[in-house]
Amino acid sequence: MKLLATCCAVLTFAFAASTGLGQVTTSQYDNLRTGATLNESILDPQNVNVRQFGKLAVFKVDGAVYAQPLFIPSLEMPGKGTHDVLFVATEHDSVYAFDADRPDDPPLWHVSLLDKKRGDTTVPARDVQCPFIQPEVGVTPTPVIDLKTGTLYLLARSMVGHIFADSEYFQHLHALAVTTGVEKFGGPKLIAASVPGRGIGARNGQVRFDPLLENPRASLLLVNDALYLTWSSSCDREPYHGWIMAYDPQTLAQKAVLNVTPDGDQGGIWASDTGPGADTNGDIYVPTGNGTFDASAGGRDYGDSVLKLALQGSSIVVRDYFTPYDQAKLSDADADLGSSGPLLLPDQPAPHRHLLLQPTKDSMIYVIDRDRMGKFQTDSDAVVQRIRMRGGGYGAMAYWNGHVYFACSDDYLRDYTVENGKLTLSTHSTTEFPNPGATPSVSANGNKSAIVWAVATKTWNGSDQPAVLYAFDANKIGQPIYTSEQNSKRDRAALATRFVIPIVVHGRVYFSTRGEVEVYGLLK
């Protein structure tokens, strides 16, 4: 009877969800990480201005929000009717489901991921010895939703403190029903792994996953019936490695594990809270930062590389990769190749049909052919193009209609034209984004009415300050058409977190801040 009930619930959900448009179920809208939604018919460059557009409301939550919100339209909630639902995860290890149109209402559901019986708490920032996420660490990476089963997957950190013994630290994969917040598939699943190796922290020939030192920042990825989680570090506190793990989304069984530096160190998957990418074939693209590289000499270490991965049986295999010729210099200078997430461009004309764009901390954009990534060469980079930026890249680029948008650290928002497989700088804004720059997103009605959205946040060691929402006409980004500081008394946002990605659905703009999610739209 229980199995039958579950089956029927899945079928009901799939039917209800299919009737709506504009869902946001993963970081940056899609697995290519284009950062663009193409079905926005309400907001356009003519009505987004300080007279007609502004802050509408906030969704209050119990902690800082680093994860991008997610959205499902027309979702039938048991006993509560049909709602457009906004999902928010916090560093206080909470998850909320709100009616996206009714911010003053209590949440449709709210669950804590902490096991109170065990004495769970979130992880204090002092324990990870890193000030990047304050004052507690809980849910940081953007979750992902499987519309087929109505499941929200997320990764949460927690601890149990002891007075007379060392504290215990945990990371768990959770699978929550989008309609109720109830745990599914026997979750939560404790994250644990080890691989053979002699790298930093190895004991008895094994490198083990450390739930305190391994910090998940990049978003979750769901592709080809496999769920992928990735890890880096907190402030480069060692020993750590870059880990990638694949799980079965319907049993939460661990399918495969890859440590990208099993015989070395570092190689974290950082990506500034954006996500690993996946193409239509299901190949996965993950950039790593810093660390040991010896793959070109027959080794197994892939520091400062962009990896093309595939799940084969019980293994995650490296199908191809790109590593800069000066990787050792980059690693020594902490100039991570993997400080940003990848953008996989839609198909381009020959000869380079499948391109990947990778901004780096070393102020470089690499344009890489995904079919022939080039591996490692000793005196030059086997890439389609290298473009120098003004500052370091922290985030990801956004693509719309033959244009790529990005704001690196301490620089303007820049518009690059994509033509014949190469990027050419078209123009830039007069607005400068301080460290860490901004990860833009684009809303458009197909190939028209496009707006580039970006949120200015705060430098890692700077004082707290309000987040600032910017909107630019995608066809002429010189001057913003709107900022939340033009009428600050009405529109000012809450204090900023970092690496914030705004999303646009049904005429509303949502983005994360400290203690709330902001909602902007047309004023009545």
C-alpha positions as MATLAB code, in Angstrom:
seq = 'MKLLATCCAVLTFAFAASTGLGQVTTSQYDNLRTGATLNESILDPQNVNVRQFGKLAVFKVDGAVYAQPLFIPSLEMPGKGTHDVLFVATEHDSVYAFDADRPDDPPLWHVSLLDKKRGDTTVPARDVQCPFIQPEVGVTPTPVIDLKTGTLYLLARSMVGHIFADSEYFQHLHALAVTTGVEKFGGPKLIAASVPGRGIGARNGQVRFDPLLENPRASLLLVNDALYLTWSSSCDREPYHGWIMAYDPQTLAQKAVLNVTPDGDQGGIWASDTGPGADTNGDIYVPTGNGTFDASAGGRDYGDSVLKLALQGSSIVVRDYFTPYDQAKLSDADADLGSSGPLLLPDQPAPHRHLLLQPTKDSMIYVIDRDRMGKFQTDSDAVVQRIRMRGGGYGAMAYWNGHVYFACSDDYLRDYTVENGKLTLSTHSTTEFPNPGATPSVSANGNKSAIVWAVATKTWNGSDQPAVLYAFDANKIGQPIYTSEQNSKRDRAALATRFVIPIVVHGRVYFSTRGEVEVYGLLK';
ca = [
       0.000    0.000    0.000;
       2.833    2.387    0.851;
       4.512    1.791   -2.510;
       1.233    2.367   -4.357;
       0.628    5.633   -2.512;
       4.110    6.883   -3.351;
       3.680    6.030   -7.025;
       0.382    7.858   -7.256;
       1.840   10.917   -5.518;
       4.645   11.086   -8.082;
       2.209   10.860  -10.987;
       0.007   13.573   -9.504;
       2.990   15.860   -9.006;
       4.325   15.350  -12.526;
       0.957   16.286  -14.021;
       0.537   19.398  -11.868;
       4.080   20.659  -12.465;
       3.823   20.183  -16.227;
       1.008   22.714  -16.470;
       3.207   25.644  -15.422;
       6.024   27.489  -17.130;
       9.033   29.254  -15.719;
      10.233   26.710  -13.203;
      13.718   27.180  -11.718;
      14.924   23.781  -10.545;
      18.695   24.209  -10.611;
      21.434   26.810  -10.363;
      21.531   29.346  -13.215;
      18.321   27.944  -14.774;
      19.796   24.944  -16.618;
      22.615   22.406  -16.686;
      24.478   24.332  -19.380;
      24.589   27.114  -16.749;
      23.515   29.729  -19.306;
      22.094   31.978  -16.593;
      19.153   32.890  -18.838;
      15.391   32.411  -18.744;
      13.689   32.922  -22.111;
      10.005   32.947  -21.131;
       9.740   36.220  -19.203;
       6.868   38.166  -20.764;
       6.142   40.690  -17.998;
       9.388   42.551  -17.337;
      11.081   44.413  -20.188;
      13.476   47.373  -20.577;
      10.525   49.760  -20.941;
       8.871   49.036  -17.582;
      11.894   48.264  -15.418;
      12.668   51.731  -14.077;
      12.548   53.442  -10.709;
       9.033   54.789  -11.344;
       7.378   51.494  -12.232;
       9.618   48.860  -10.656;
      10.883   48.349   -7.113;
      11.006   46.272   -3.965;
       7.716   44.545   -3.230;
       8.367   42.411   -0.162;
      10.716   40.027    1.614;
      10.566   36.422    2.731;
      11.982   36.281    6.260;
      14.048   33.223    7.178;
      16.161   32.097   10.120;
      19.680   32.509    8.737;
      21.910   33.819    6.000;
      21.059   32.579    2.495;
      23.919   31.676    0.150;
      22.010   29.154   -1.953;
      20.056   30.427   -4.952;
      16.262   30.126   -4.429;
      14.343   27.637   -6.574;
      10.813   27.906   -7.957;
       8.007   25.606   -9.090;
       4.784   27.053  -10.534;
       1.304   25.604  -10.076;
       2.319   23.064   -7.445;
      -0.525   21.258   -5.702;
       0.145   21.166   -1.953;
      -1.832   18.550    0.022;
      -4.733   20.245    1.756;
      -3.470   23.721    0.803;
      -4.440   24.128   -2.826;
      -2.209   25.060   -5.780;
       0.614   27.561   -5.363;
       3.600   29.034   -7.144;
       6.262   27.899   -4.676;
       9.607   29.480   -3.790;
      12.113   27.202   -2.032;
      14.775   28.706    0.243;
      17.584   26.941    2.155;
      19.549   28.694    4.910;
      22.817   28.438    6.789;
      20.716   27.638    9.872;
      19.969   24.258    8.272;
      16.387   25.194    7.464;
      14.373   24.778    4.286;
      11.262   26.800    3.506;
       8.528   26.499    0.910;
       6.720   29.829    0.430;
       3.815   30.907   -1.719;
       5.870   33.076   -4.070;
       3.016   35.576   -4.432;
       2.175   35.876   -0.708;
       5.299   36.826    1.274;
       3.247   37.910    4.290;
       1.769   34.435    4.708;
       3.472   31.806    6.869;
       5.461   29.255    4.869;
       3.599   26.412    3.240;
       6.089   24.246    5.069;
       9.320   24.753    6.994;
      11.657   21.995    8.135;
      14.839   21.941   10.170;
      17.494   19.522    8.942;
      19.045   19.253   12.409;
      18.602   16.048   14.395;
      17.554   17.464   17.752;
      17.544   14.025   19.404;
      21.211   13.622   18.561;
      21.989   17.170   19.688;
      22.770   18.548   16.233;
      23.665   22.189   15.700;
      24.994   24.061   12.706;
      28.773   24.345   12.399;
      30.173   27.558   13.955;
      32.403   29.623   11.690;
      35.170   29.375   14.309;
      35.272   25.588   13.894;
      35.969   25.788   10.167;
      38.477   28.596   10.849;
      37.224   30.680    7.950;
      35.318   33.999    7.990;
      33.697   33.562    4.570;
      30.379   32.266    5.970;
      29.319   33.839    9.262;
      28.242   33.069   11.963;
      27.244   29.478   11.149;
      27.576   26.985    8.327;
      24.600   24.831    7.349;
      23.292   24.703    3.770;
      25.548   26.584    1.341;
      25.297   24.993   -2.139;
      22.223   25.566   -4.275;
      19.912   22.523   -4.117;
      18.368   20.850   -7.147;
      14.806   19.659   -7.809;
      13.770   16.539   -9.707;
      10.397   17.351  -11.266;
       9.773   13.701  -12.169;
       9.583   12.626   -8.532;
       8.863   15.946   -6.845;
      12.044   15.838   -4.791;
      14.280   18.632   -3.507;
      17.870   17.470   -2.945;
      20.259   19.405   -0.743;
      23.497   18.992    1.183;
      23.642   20.133    4.814;
      26.431   20.392    7.380;
      25.971   19.873   11.124;
      27.834   18.960   14.291;
      27.412   17.500   17.757;
      29.500   19.250   20.361;
      30.969   17.434   23.381;
      32.368   18.926   26.574;
      34.954   16.246   27.323;
      35.590   14.928   23.815;
      36.158   16.201   20.307;
      33.129   17.515   18.477;
      31.662   15.351   15.742;
      31.000   16.811   12.295;
      28.574   15.549    9.677;
      27.412   16.197    6.163;
      24.132   14.698    4.953;
      22.354   14.436    1.618;
      18.659   15.172    2.096;
      15.792   14.324   -0.254;
      12.648   16.284    0.636;
       9.183   16.043   -0.877;
       8.525   19.407   -2.517;
       4.902   19.289   -1.379;
       5.496   18.610    2.328;
       9.209   18.789    3.202;
       9.121   15.182    4.399;
      12.312   13.150    3.957;
      12.153   10.632    1.108;
      14.056    7.544   -0.053;
      15.305    6.711    3.438;
      17.113   10.024    3.812;
      19.074   11.705    5.087;
      22.193    9.948    3.792;
      25.485   10.414    5.646;
      28.302   11.501    3.342;
      31.331    9.237    3.671;
      34.036    8.171    1.227;
      37.626    7.065    0.880;
      39.916    6.385   -2.070;
      43.316    4.747   -2.403;
      46.066    7.368   -2.414;
      49.139    8.826   -0.782;
      48.024   12.452   -0.876;
      47.865   14.930    1.964;
      46.059   13.553    4.996;
      46.310    9.934    3.801;
      46.463    7.155    6.361;
      47.350    3.559    5.597;
      47.152    4.230    1.874;
      43.669    5.751    2.012;
      42.472    9.343    1.624;
      39.255    9.804    3.572;
      36.571   12.453    3.192;
      36.712   14.882    6.128;
      33.278   16.377    6.933;
      34.839   19.335    8.775;
      37.519   20.353    6.282;
      35.636   19.594    3.062;
      33.377   22.545    2.245;
      30.650   22.272   -0.424;
      30.236   25.530   -2.350;
      29.261   24.571   -5.919;
      25.602   23.734   -6.568;
      24.207   20.228   -6.877;
      23.810   18.739  -10.354;
      21.172   16.257  -11.524;
      21.744   14.645  -14.908;
      20.986   11.265  -16.487;
      19.420    9.882  -13.297;
      22.486   10.644  -11.214;
      22.968   13.296   -8.554;
      26.400   14.923   -8.256;
      27.885   16.652   -5.206;
      31.251   18.440   -5.082;
      33.578   19.832   -2.419;
      36.418   22.269   -1.874;
      37.676   23.830    1.366;
      37.169   26.651    3.831;
      39.844   29.317    3.288;
      42.279   26.716    1.921;
      42.515   25.121    5.355;
      44.401   21.866    4.830;
      44.386   18.960    4.449;
      41.693   18.986    1.768;
      41.024   17.671   -1.720;
      38.513   18.184   -4.487;
      35.839   15.499   -4.234;
      33.050   14.580   -6.662;
      30.453   12.012   -5.648;
      27.556   10.530   -7.582;
      24.385    9.270   -5.881;
      21.306    7.420   -7.023;
      18.521   10.028   -6.693;
      15.840    7.436   -5.835;
      17.739    5.339   -3.291;
      20.421    7.816   -2.144;
      22.952    5.027   -2.614;
      26.445    6.251   -3.420;
      27.254    5.255   -7.001;
      30.805    6.556   -7.474;
      33.518    8.743   -5.949;
      36.336   10.735   -7.539;
      39.096   12.496   -5.627;
      40.862   14.791   -8.117;
      44.181   14.843   -6.178;
      44.434   11.422   -4.468;
      48.242   11.492   -4.530;
      48.599   15.240   -3.950;
      46.594   18.021   -2.352;
      43.951   20.694   -2.935;
      42.204   20.748   -6.332;
      38.976   21.971   -4.761;
      35.738   22.446   -6.703;
      34.993   26.032   -5.703;
      33.087   27.808   -8.515;
      31.996   30.734   -6.272;
      28.636   29.106   -5.516;
      27.758   28.514   -9.178;
      27.494   24.993  -10.572;
      29.300   22.291  -12.520;
      27.887   22.015  -16.030;
      26.501   19.132  -18.059;
      25.858   18.879  -21.795;
      23.069   17.115  -23.648;
      25.127   13.904  -23.749;
      25.344   13.906  -19.965;
      29.068   14.680  -19.858;
      29.950   16.745  -16.776;
      32.359   19.691  -16.666;
      34.034   20.601  -13.397;
      36.804   23.186  -12.864;
      39.319   22.631  -10.059;
      41.416   25.168   -8.189;
      45.061   25.036   -7.117;
      46.929   21.921   -6.076;
      48.930   19.093   -7.534;
      48.897   18.355  -11.251;
      50.663   15.292  -12.692;
      48.065   13.797  -15.060;
      50.195   14.621  -18.114;
      52.966   12.437  -16.692;
      50.712    9.476  -15.993;
      49.554   10.574  -12.548;
      46.069   10.960  -11.112;
      46.140   14.573   -9.877;
      44.234   17.346  -11.665;
      44.822   20.636   -9.859;
      43.879   23.828  -11.784;
      42.092   21.992  -14.577;
      38.714   21.801  -16.295;
      37.641   18.157  -16.268;
      35.220   16.405  -18.596;
      33.721   13.575  -16.561;
      31.389   10.646  -17.125;
      29.819    8.050  -14.875;
      30.824    4.578  -16.019;
      29.577    1.770  -13.814;
      30.824    2.441  -10.308;
      33.445    4.983  -11.402;
      33.585    8.641  -12.372;
      36.131    8.763  -15.185;
      38.042   11.681  -16.698;
      37.209   11.611  -20.405;
      39.207   14.719  -21.297;
      40.636   17.789  -19.608;
      42.275   21.177  -20.033;
      45.138   22.430  -17.874;
      46.995   25.741  -18.464;
      50.641   25.424  -19.420;
      51.586   27.567  -16.387;
      49.542   25.526  -13.912;
      52.395   25.265  -11.385;
      52.796   29.039  -11.345;
      49.046   29.539  -10.966;
      48.891   27.117   -8.059;
      51.832   28.726   -6.258;
      50.194   32.155   -6.649;
      46.758   30.947   -5.462;
      45.447   32.053   -8.881;
      42.780   29.363   -9.144;
      41.547   28.300  -12.533;
      38.452   27.015  -10.728;
      37.405   30.218   -8.958;
      34.419   30.465  -11.346;
      31.905   28.030  -12.732;
      31.792   27.019  -16.407;
      29.350   28.224  -19.061;
      28.561   25.712  -21.798;
      27.509   27.600  -24.905;
      24.697   26.320  -27.140;
      25.888   24.730  -30.388;
      28.079   27.040  -32.476;
      29.123   26.931  -36.160;
      32.042   24.692  -37.134;
      34.872   24.113  -36.484;
      34.307   24.523  -32.714;
      30.685   23.563  -32.187;
      30.802   22.892  -28.468;
      32.484   25.618  -26.438;
      33.047   26.109  -22.726;
      33.904   29.471  -21.143;
      35.956   29.451  -17.957;
      36.843   32.708  -16.146;
      39.680   32.404  -13.610;
      41.091   34.098  -10.534;
      44.143   34.909  -12.678;
      42.036   37.385  -14.731;
      41.743   35.098  -17.735;
      38.824   33.739  -19.727;
      39.580   30.436  -21.449;
      37.436   29.514  -24.464;
      37.712   25.721  -24.632;
      36.522   23.261  -27.272;
      34.602   20.642  -25.280;
      35.227   18.031  -27.999;
      39.015   18.586  -27.976;
      39.918   20.158  -24.645;
      43.661   20.030  -25.287;
      44.893   18.465  -22.047;
      48.258   19.934  -20.988;
      51.041   21.380  -23.115;
      54.330   22.625  -21.758;
      54.699   25.905  -23.652;
      51.227   27.065  -24.705;
      47.513   26.560  -24.082;
      45.573   24.335  -26.462;
      42.485   26.531  -26.345;
      40.362   28.291  -28.925;
      40.946   31.681  -27.289;
      42.367   33.386  -24.202;
      40.927   36.735  -23.101;
      42.483   38.907  -20.408;
      40.112   40.424  -17.858;
      40.669   43.449  -15.648;
      40.222   41.488  -12.400;
      39.722   38.003  -11.046;
      36.713   35.933  -12.008;
      34.391   34.838   -9.195;
      31.068   33.462  -10.371;
      29.975   32.555  -13.877;
      29.104   34.168  -17.199;
      25.582   34.371  -18.646;
      24.603   33.782  -22.292;
      21.747   35.220  -24.365;
      21.230   35.551  -28.113;
      24.875   35.530  -29.192;
      26.092   37.606  -26.239;
      27.964   36.711  -23.061;
      27.812   38.922  -19.963;
      30.154   39.000  -16.966;
      31.434   41.315  -14.255;
      34.779   40.220  -12.857;
      36.158   41.627   -9.629;
      36.547   45.441   -9.525;
      35.351   45.851  -13.088;
      32.370   46.857  -15.178;
      29.680   44.539  -16.507;
      31.008   43.510  -19.927;
      29.170   42.326  -23.031;
      31.070   39.944  -25.341;
      29.730   39.013  -28.773;
      30.011   35.340  -29.724;
      30.741   34.967  -33.423;
      32.429   32.162  -35.352;
      33.345   30.429  -32.126;
      35.177   33.377  -30.573;
      34.434   36.189  -28.136;
      34.826   39.870  -28.987;
      34.288   42.609  -26.430;
      31.304   44.638  -27.571;
      30.771   47.181  -24.805;
      30.751   47.619  -21.051;
      28.722   49.408  -18.417;
      29.712   52.532  -16.531;
      28.886   50.727  -13.284;
      31.831   49.119  -11.529;
      31.287   46.030   -9.397;
      33.753   45.747   -6.492;
      35.150   42.412   -5.332;
      33.919   39.761   -6.046;
      32.188   41.224   -9.133;
      28.832   39.683  -10.016;
      27.285   36.598  -11.572;
      24.694   38.064  -13.978;
      21.462   36.472  -15.105;
      19.307   37.334  -18.092;
      15.528   37.466  -18.438;
      14.068   37.651  -21.933;
      10.998   36.838  -23.995;
      12.797   34.643  -26.497;
      15.208   36.871  -28.431;
      13.642   40.164  -27.350;
      12.972   42.289  -24.252;
      16.160   41.076  -22.571;
      17.391   42.454  -19.254;
      20.716   41.657  -17.576;
      20.400   41.474  -13.787;
      23.319   41.609  -11.365;
      23.712   41.990   -7.610;
      26.615   43.865   -6.027;
      27.521   42.221   -2.704;
      30.545   42.700   -0.420;
      34.248   41.995   -0.399;
      35.260   39.002    1.709;
      36.989   41.045    4.419;
      34.941   44.235    4.115;
      32.221   45.632    6.312;
      28.628   44.490    5.921;
      26.582   46.500    3.448;
      23.265   46.200    1.652;
      23.081   44.159   -1.517;
      22.370   46.289   -4.596;
      20.247   45.014   -7.475;
      21.097   46.346  -10.955;
      19.147   45.973  -14.198;
      20.586   46.718  -17.656;
      19.016   46.670  -21.098;
      20.822   43.665  -22.609;
      21.204   45.466  -25.947;
      22.817   48.576  -24.440;
      24.351   47.951  -21.045;
      26.147   51.286  -20.699;
      23.849   52.750  -18.034;
      21.642   50.713  -15.688;
      17.939   51.131  -16.283;
      17.318   50.479  -12.589;
      19.194   50.090   -9.281;
      17.775   49.387   -5.841;
      19.630   52.451   -4.508;
      17.900   54.961   -6.809;
      15.060   55.090   -4.281;
      16.859   53.552   -1.314;
      14.168   54.402    1.213;
      11.700   52.249   -0.719;
      13.925   49.669   -2.391;
      17.054   49.074   -0.299;
      17.868   45.382    0.141;
      19.076   43.662    3.309;
      22.735   43.020    4.097;
      24.538   41.119    1.367;
      25.960   37.647    1.443;
      28.359   36.828   -1.444;
      28.181   35.314   -4.926;
      24.466   36.101   -5.224;
      22.589   34.950   -8.330;
      19.252   36.714   -9.003;
      16.454   34.701  -10.606;
      13.471   36.026  -12.566;
      10.100   34.264  -12.796;
       6.625   35.543  -13.650;
       7.604   39.205  -13.454;
       9.377   38.932  -10.109;
      13.081   39.107   -9.254;
      14.264   37.072   -6.254;
      17.701   37.054   -4.643;
      19.299   35.948   -1.395;
      20.531   38.165    1.438;
      21.287   37.829    5.131;
      18.148   36.628    6.863;
      15.741   37.043    3.965;
      15.017   36.674    0.263;
      14.215   39.926   -1.568;
      11.321   40.277   -4.010;
      11.246   42.987   -6.705;
       8.674   43.607   -9.422;
       6.295   46.080  -10.991;
       4.752   48.505   -8.510;
       0.976   48.741   -8.287;
];
